[in-house]
mmCIF file of N, CA and C in Angstrom:
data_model
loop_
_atom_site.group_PDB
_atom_site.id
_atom_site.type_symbol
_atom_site.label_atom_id
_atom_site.label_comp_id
_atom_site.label_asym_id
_atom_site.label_seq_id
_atom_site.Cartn_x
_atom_site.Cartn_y
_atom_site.Cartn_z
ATOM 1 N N UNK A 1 0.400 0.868 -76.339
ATOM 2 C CA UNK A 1 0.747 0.207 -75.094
ATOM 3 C C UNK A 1 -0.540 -0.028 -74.301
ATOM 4 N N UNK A 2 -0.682 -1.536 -73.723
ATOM 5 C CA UNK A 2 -2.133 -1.296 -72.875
ATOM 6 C C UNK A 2 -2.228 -0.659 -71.646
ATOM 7 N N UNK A 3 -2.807 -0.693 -70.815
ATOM 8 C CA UNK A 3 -3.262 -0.006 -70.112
ATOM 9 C C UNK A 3 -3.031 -1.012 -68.555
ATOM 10 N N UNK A 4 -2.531 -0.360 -67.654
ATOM 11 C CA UNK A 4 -1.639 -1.661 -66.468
ATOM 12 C C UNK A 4 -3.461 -1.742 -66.408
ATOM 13 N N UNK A 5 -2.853 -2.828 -65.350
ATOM 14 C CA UNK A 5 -4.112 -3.278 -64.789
ATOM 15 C C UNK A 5 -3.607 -2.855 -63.764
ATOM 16 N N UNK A 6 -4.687 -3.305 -62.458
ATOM 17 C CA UNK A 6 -4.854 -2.940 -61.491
ATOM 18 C C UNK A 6 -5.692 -4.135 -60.313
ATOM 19 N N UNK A 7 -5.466 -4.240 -59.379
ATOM 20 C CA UNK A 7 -6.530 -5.496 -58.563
ATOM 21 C C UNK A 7 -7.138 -4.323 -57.763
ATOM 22 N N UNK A 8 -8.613 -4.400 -57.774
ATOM 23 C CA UNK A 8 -9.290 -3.877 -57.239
ATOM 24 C C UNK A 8 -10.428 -3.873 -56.664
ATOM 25 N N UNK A 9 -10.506 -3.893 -55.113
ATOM 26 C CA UNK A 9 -11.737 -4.504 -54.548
ATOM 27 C C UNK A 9 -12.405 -3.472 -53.908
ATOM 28 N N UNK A 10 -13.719 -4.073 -53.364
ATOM 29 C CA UNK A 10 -14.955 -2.784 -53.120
ATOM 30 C C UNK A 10 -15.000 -3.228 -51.964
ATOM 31 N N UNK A 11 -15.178 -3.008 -50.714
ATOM 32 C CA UNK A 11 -15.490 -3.420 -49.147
ATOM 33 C C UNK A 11 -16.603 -3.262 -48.963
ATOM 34 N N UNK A 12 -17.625 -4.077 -48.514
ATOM 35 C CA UNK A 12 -18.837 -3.495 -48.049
ATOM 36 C C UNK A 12 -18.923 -3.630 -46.756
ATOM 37 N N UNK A 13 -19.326 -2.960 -46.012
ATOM 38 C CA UNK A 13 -19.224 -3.001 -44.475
ATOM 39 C C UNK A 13 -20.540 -2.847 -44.061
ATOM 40 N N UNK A 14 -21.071 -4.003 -43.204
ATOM 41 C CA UNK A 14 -22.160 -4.294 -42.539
ATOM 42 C C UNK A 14 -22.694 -3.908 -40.943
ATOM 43 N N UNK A 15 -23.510 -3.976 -40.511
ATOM 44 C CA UNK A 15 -24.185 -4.467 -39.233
ATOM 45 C C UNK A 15 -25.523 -4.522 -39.038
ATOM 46 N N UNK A 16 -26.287 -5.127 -39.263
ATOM 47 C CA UNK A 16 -27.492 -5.446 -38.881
ATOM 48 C C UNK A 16 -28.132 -5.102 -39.978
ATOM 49 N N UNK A 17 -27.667 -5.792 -41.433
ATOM 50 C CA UNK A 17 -28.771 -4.707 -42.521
ATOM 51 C C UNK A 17 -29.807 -5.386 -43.006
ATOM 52 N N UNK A 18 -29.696 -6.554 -42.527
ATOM 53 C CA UNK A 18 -30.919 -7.692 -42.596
ATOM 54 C C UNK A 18 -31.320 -7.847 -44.171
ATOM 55 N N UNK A 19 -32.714 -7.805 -44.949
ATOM 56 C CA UNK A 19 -32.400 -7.821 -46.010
ATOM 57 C C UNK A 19 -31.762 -6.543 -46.921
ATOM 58 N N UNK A 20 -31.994 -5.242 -46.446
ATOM 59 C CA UNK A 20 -31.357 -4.633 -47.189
ATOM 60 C C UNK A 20 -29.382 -4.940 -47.496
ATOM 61 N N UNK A 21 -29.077 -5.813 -46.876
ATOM 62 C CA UNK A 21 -27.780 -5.975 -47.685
ATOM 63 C C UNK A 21 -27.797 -6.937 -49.130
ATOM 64 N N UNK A 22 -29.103 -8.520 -48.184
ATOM 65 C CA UNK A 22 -29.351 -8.770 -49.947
ATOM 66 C C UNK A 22 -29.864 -8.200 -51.282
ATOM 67 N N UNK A 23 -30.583 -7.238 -50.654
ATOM 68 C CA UNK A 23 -30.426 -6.641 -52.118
ATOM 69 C C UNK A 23 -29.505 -5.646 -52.877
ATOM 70 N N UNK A 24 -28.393 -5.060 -51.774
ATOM 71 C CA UNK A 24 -27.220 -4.672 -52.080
ATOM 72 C C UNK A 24 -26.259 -5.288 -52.836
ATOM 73 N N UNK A 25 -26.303 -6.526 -51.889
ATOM 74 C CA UNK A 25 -25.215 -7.682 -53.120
ATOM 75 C C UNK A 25 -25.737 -7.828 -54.128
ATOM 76 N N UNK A 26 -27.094 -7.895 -54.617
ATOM 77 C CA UNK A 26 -28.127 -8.679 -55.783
ATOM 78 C C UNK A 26 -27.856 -7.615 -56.750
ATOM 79 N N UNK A 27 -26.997 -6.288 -56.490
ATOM 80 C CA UNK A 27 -26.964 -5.326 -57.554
ATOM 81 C C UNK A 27 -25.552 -5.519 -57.996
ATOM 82 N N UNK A 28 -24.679 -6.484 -57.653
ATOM 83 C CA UNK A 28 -23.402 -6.649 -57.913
ATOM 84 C C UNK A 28 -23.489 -6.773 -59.637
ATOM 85 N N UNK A 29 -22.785 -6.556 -60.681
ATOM 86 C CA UNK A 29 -22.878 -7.289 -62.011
ATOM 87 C C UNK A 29 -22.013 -8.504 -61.915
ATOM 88 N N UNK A 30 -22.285 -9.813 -62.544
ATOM 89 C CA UNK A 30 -21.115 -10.836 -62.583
ATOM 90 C C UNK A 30 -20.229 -10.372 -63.068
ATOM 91 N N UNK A 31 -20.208 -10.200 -64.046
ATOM 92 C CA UNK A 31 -19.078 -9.317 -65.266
ATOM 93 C C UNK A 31 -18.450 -8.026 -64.550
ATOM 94 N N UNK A 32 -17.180 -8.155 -63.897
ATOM 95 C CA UNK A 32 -16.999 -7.248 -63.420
ATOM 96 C C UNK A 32 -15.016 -6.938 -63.241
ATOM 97 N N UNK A 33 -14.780 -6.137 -63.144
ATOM 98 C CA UNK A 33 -13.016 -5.701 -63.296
ATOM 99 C C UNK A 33 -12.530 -5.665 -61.521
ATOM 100 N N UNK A 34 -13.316 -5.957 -60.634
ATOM 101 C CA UNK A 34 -13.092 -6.178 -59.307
ATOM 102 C C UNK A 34 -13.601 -7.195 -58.076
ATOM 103 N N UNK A 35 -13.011 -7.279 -57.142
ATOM 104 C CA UNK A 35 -13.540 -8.564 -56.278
ATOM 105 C C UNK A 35 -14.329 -7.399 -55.020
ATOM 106 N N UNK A 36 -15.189 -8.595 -54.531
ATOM 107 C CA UNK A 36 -16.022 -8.050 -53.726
ATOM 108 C C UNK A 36 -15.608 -8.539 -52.546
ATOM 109 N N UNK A 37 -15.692 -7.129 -51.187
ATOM 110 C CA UNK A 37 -15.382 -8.262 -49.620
ATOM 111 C C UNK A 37 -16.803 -7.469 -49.079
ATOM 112 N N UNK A 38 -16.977 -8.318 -48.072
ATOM 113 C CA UNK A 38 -17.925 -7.944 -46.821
ATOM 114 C C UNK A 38 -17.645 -8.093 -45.814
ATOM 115 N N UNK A 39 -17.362 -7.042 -44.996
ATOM 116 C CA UNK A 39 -16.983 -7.120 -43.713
ATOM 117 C C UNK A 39 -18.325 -7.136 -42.588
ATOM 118 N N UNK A 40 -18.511 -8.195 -41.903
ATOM 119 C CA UNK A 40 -19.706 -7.606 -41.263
ATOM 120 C C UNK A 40 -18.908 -8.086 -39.859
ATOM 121 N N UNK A 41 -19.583 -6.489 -38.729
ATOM 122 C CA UNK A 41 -19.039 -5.839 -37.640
ATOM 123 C C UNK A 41 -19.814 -6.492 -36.554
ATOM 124 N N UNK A 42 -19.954 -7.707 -36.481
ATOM 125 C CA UNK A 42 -20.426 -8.569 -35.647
ATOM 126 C C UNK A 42 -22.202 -8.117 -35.502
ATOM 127 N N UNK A 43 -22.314 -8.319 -36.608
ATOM 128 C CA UNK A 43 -24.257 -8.862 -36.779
ATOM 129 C C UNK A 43 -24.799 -9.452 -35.920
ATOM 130 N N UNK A 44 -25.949 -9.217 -35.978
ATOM 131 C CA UNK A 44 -26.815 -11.105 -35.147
ATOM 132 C C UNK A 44 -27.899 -11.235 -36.022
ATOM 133 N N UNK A 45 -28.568 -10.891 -37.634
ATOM 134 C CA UNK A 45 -29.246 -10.720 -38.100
ATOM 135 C C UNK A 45 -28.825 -11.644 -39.111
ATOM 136 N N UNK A 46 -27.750 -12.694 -39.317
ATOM 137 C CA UNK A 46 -27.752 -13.575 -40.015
ATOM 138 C C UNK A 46 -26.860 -13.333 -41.467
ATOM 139 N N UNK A 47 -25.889 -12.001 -41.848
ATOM 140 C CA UNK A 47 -25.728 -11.405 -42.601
ATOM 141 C C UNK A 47 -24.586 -12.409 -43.285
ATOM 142 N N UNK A 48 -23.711 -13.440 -42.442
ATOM 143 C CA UNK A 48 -23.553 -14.927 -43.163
ATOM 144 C C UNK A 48 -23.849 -15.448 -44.129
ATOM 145 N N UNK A 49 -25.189 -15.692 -43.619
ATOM 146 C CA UNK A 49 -25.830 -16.709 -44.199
ATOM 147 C C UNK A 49 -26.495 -15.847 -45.705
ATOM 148 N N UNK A 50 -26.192 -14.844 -45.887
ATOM 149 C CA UNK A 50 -26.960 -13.813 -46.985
ATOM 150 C C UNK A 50 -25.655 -13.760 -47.529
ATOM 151 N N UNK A 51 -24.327 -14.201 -46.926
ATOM 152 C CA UNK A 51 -23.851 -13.207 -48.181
ATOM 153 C C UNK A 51 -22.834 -14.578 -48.750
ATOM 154 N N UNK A 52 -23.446 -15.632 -47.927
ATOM 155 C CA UNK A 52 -22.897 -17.381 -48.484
ATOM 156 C C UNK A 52 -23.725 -17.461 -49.499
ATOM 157 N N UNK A 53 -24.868 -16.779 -50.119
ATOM 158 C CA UNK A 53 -25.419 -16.888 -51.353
ATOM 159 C C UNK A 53 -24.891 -16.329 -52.554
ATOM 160 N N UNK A 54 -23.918 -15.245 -52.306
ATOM 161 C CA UNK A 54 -23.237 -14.614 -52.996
ATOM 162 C C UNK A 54 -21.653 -15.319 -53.412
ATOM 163 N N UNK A 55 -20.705 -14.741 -54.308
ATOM 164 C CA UNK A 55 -19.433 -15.224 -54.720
ATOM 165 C C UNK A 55 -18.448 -14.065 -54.055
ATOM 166 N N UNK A 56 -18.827 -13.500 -52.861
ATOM 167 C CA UNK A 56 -18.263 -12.494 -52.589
ATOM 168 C C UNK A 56 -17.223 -13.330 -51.447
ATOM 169 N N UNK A 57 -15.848 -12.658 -50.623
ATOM 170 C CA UNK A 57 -15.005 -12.897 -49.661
ATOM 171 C C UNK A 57 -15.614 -12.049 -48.485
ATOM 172 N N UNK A 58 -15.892 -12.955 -47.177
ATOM 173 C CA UNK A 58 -16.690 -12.606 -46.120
ATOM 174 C C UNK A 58 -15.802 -12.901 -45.160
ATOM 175 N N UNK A 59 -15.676 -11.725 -44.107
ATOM 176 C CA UNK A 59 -15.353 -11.707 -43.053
ATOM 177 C C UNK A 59 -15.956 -11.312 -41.725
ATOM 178 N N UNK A 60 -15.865 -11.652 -40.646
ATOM 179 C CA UNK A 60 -16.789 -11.157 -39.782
ATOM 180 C C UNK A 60 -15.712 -11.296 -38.145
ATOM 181 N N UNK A 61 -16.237 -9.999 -37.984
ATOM 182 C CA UNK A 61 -16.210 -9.512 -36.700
ATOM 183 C C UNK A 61 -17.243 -10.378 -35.355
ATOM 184 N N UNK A 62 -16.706 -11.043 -34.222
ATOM 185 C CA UNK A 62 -17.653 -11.417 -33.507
ATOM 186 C C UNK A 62 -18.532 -11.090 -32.917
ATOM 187 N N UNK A 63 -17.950 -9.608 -32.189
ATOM 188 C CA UNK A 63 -18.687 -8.658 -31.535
ATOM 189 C C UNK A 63 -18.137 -7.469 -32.680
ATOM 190 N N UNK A 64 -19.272 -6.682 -32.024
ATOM 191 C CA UNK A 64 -19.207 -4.989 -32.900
ATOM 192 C C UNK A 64 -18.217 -4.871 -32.816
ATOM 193 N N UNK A 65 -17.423 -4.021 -33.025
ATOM 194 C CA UNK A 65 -16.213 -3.669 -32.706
ATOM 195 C C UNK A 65 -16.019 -1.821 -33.121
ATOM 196 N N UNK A 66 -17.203 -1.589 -34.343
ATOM 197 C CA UNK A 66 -17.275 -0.007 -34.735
ATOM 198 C C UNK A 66 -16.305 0.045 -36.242
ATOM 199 N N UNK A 67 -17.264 0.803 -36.693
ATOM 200 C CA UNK A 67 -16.623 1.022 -38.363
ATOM 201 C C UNK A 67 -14.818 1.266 -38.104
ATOM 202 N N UNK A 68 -14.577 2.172 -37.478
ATOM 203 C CA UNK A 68 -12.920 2.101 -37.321
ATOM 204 C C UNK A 68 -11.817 0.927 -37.601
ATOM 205 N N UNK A 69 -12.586 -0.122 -36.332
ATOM 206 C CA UNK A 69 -12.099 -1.646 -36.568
ATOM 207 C C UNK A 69 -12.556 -2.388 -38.064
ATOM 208 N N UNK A 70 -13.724 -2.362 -38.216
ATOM 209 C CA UNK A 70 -14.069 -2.773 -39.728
ATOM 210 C C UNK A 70 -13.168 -2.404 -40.772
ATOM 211 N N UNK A 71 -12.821 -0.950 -41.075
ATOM 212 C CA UNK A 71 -12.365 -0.610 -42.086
ATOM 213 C C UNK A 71 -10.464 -1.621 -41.936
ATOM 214 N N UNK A 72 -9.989 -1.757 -40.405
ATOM 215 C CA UNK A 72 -8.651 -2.085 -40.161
ATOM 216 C C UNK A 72 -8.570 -3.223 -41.126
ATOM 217 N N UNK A 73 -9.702 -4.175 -40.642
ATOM 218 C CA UNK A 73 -9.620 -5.542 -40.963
ATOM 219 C C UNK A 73 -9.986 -5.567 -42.302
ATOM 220 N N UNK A 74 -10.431 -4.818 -43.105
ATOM 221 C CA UNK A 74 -10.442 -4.824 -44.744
ATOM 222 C C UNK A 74 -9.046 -4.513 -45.571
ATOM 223 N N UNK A 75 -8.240 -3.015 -44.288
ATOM 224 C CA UNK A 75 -7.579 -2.711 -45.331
ATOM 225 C C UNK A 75 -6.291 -3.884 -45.145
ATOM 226 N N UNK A 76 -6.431 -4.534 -44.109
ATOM 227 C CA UNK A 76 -5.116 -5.737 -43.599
ATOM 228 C C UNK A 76 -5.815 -6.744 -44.728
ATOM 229 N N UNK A 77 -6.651 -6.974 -44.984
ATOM 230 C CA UNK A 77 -6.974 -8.287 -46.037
ATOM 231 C C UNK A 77 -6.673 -7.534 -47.464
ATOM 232 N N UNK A 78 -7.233 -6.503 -48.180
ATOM 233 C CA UNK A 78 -7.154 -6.006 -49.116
ATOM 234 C C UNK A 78 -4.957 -5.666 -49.227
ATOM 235 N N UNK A 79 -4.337 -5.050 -48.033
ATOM 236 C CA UNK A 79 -3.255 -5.288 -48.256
ATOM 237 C C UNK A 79 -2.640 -6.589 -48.606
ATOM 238 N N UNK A 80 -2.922 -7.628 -47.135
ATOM 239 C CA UNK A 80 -2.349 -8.840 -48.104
ATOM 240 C C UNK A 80 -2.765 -9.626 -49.024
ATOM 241 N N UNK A 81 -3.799 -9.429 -49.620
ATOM 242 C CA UNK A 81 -4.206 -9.702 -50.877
ATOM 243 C C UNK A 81 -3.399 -9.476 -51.986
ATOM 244 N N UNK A 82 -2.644 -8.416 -51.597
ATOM 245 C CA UNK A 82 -2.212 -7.416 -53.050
ATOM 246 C C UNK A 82 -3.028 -6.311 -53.869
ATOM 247 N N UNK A 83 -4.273 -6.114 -53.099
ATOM 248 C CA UNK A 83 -5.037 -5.181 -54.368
ATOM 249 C C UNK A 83 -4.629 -3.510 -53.788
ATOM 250 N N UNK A 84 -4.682 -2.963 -55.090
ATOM 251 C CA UNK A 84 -4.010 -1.966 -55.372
ATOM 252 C C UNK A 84 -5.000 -0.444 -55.149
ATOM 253 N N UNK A 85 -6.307 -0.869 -55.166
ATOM 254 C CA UNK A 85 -7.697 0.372 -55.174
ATOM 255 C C UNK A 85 -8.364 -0.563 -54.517
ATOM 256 N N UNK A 86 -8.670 0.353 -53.415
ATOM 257 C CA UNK A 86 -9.639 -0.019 -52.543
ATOM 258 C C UNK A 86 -11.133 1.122 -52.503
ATOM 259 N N UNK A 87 -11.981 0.309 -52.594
ATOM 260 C CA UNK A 87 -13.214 1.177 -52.775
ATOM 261 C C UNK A 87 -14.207 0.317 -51.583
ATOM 262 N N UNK A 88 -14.831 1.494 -50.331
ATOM 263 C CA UNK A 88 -15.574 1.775 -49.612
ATOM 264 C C UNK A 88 -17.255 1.688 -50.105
ATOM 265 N N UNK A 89 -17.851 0.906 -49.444
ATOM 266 C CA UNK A 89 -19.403 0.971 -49.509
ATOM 267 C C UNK A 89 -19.867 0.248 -48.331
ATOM 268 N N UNK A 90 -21.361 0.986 -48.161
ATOM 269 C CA UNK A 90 -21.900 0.641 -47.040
ATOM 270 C C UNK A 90 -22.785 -0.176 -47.400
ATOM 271 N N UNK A 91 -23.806 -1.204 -46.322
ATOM 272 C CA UNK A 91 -24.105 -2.219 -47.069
ATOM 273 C C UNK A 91 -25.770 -2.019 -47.005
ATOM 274 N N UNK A 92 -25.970 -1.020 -46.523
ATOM 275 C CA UNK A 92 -27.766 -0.410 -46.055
ATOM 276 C C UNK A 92 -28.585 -0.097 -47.838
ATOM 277 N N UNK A 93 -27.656 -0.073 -48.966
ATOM 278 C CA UNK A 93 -28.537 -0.032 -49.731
ATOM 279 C C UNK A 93 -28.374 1.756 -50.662
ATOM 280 N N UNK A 94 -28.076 1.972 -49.656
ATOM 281 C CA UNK A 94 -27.793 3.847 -50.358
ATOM 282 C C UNK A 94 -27.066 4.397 -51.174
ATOM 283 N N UNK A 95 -26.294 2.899 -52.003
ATOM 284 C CA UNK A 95 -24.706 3.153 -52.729
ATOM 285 C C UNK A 95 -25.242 2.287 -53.821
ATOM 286 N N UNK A 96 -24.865 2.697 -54.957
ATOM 287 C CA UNK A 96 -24.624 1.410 -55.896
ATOM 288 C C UNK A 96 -23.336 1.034 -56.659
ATOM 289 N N UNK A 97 -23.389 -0.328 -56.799
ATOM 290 C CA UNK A 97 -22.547 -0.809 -57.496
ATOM 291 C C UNK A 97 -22.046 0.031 -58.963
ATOM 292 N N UNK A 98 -23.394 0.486 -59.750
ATOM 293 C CA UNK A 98 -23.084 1.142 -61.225
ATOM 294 C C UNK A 98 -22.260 2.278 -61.376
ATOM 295 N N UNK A 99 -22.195 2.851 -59.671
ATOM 296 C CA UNK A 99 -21.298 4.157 -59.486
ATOM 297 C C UNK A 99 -19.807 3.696 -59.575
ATOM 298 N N UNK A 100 -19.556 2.692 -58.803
ATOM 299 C CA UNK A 100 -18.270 2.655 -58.975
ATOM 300 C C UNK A 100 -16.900 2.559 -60.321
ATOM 301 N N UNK A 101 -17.804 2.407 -61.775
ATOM 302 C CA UNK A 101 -16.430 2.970 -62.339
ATOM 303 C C UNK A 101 -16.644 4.836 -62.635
ATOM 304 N N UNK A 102 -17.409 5.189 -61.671
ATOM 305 C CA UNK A 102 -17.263 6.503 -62.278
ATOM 306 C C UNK A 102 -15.978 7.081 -61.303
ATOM 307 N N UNK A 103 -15.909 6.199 -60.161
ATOM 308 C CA UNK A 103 -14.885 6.087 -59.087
ATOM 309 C C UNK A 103 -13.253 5.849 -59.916
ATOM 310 N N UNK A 104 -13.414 4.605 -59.975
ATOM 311 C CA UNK A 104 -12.460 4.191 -60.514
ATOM 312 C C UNK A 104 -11.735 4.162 -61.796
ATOM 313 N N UNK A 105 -12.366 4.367 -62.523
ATOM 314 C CA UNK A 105 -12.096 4.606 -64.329
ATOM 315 C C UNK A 105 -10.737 5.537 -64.176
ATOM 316 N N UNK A 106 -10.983 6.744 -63.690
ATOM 317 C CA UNK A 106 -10.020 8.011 -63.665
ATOM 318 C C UNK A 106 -8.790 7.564 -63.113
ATOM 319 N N UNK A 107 -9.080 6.910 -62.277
ATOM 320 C CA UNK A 107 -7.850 5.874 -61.787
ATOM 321 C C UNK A 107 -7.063 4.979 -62.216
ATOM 322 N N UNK A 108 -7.704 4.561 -63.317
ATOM 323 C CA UNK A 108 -7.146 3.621 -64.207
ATOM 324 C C UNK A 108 -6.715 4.109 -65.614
ATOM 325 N N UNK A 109 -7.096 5.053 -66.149
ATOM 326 C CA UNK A 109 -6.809 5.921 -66.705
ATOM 327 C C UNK A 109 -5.765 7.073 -66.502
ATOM 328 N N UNK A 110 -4.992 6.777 -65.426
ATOM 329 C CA UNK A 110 -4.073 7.364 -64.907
ATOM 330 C C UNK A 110 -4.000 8.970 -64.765
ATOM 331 N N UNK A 111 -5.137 9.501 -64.662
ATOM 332 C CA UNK A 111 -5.816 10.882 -64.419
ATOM 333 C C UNK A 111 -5.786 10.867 -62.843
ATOM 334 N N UNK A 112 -5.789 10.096 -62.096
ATOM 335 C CA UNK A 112 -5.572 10.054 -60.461
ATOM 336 C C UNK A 112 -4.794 9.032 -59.823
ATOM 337 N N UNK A 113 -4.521 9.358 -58.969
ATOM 338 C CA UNK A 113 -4.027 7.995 -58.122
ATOM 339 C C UNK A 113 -4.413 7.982 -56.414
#
């Protein structure tokens, strides 16, 4: 029997990371089992225009509003989206992308939920 699938997206949540978010996204793999969002918490450092280079789903806050509000407005898009695993990252550079199936695998593997 295979193995369900699952829709599963990664949030990255921004504010002011200037280039360190492009090179956050630049570690994305194309080849990948999940969609990418970016929430950025009302920037002024242009974090738009960095992440319109990318194939990622961007949302933005006008003013700050504080990680609290950020995370609302991901998990209201990631709900009506339909995706099923939601995975947290920050966008300063301190996280990588290669970690996340060590996240998620177990999850899909039905060892967690």
């Amino acid at each position: 029997m295979p193995a369900p699938t699952h829709r599963i997206i990664v949030t990255i949540f921004v504010y002011n990371e200037g280039a360190k978010l492009a090179e956050t996204l630049g570690r994305f793999p194309d080849d990948r089992n999940y969609d990418v969002l970016v929430v950025d918490d009302g920037s002024s450092d242009g974090a738009g225009e960095i992440v319109g280079k990318f194939p990622f789903a961007y949302l933005r806050h006008e003013t700050n509003r504080g990680i609290g509000a950020a995370f609302r407005t991901a998990f209201e898009y990631a709900f009506e989206k339909g995706y099923e695993i939601f995975v947290p990252m920050a966008g300063n550079g301190k996280m990588h992308p290669s970690d996340i199936p060590a996240l998620v695998d177990p999850i899909l593997e039905g060892k967690f939920d």
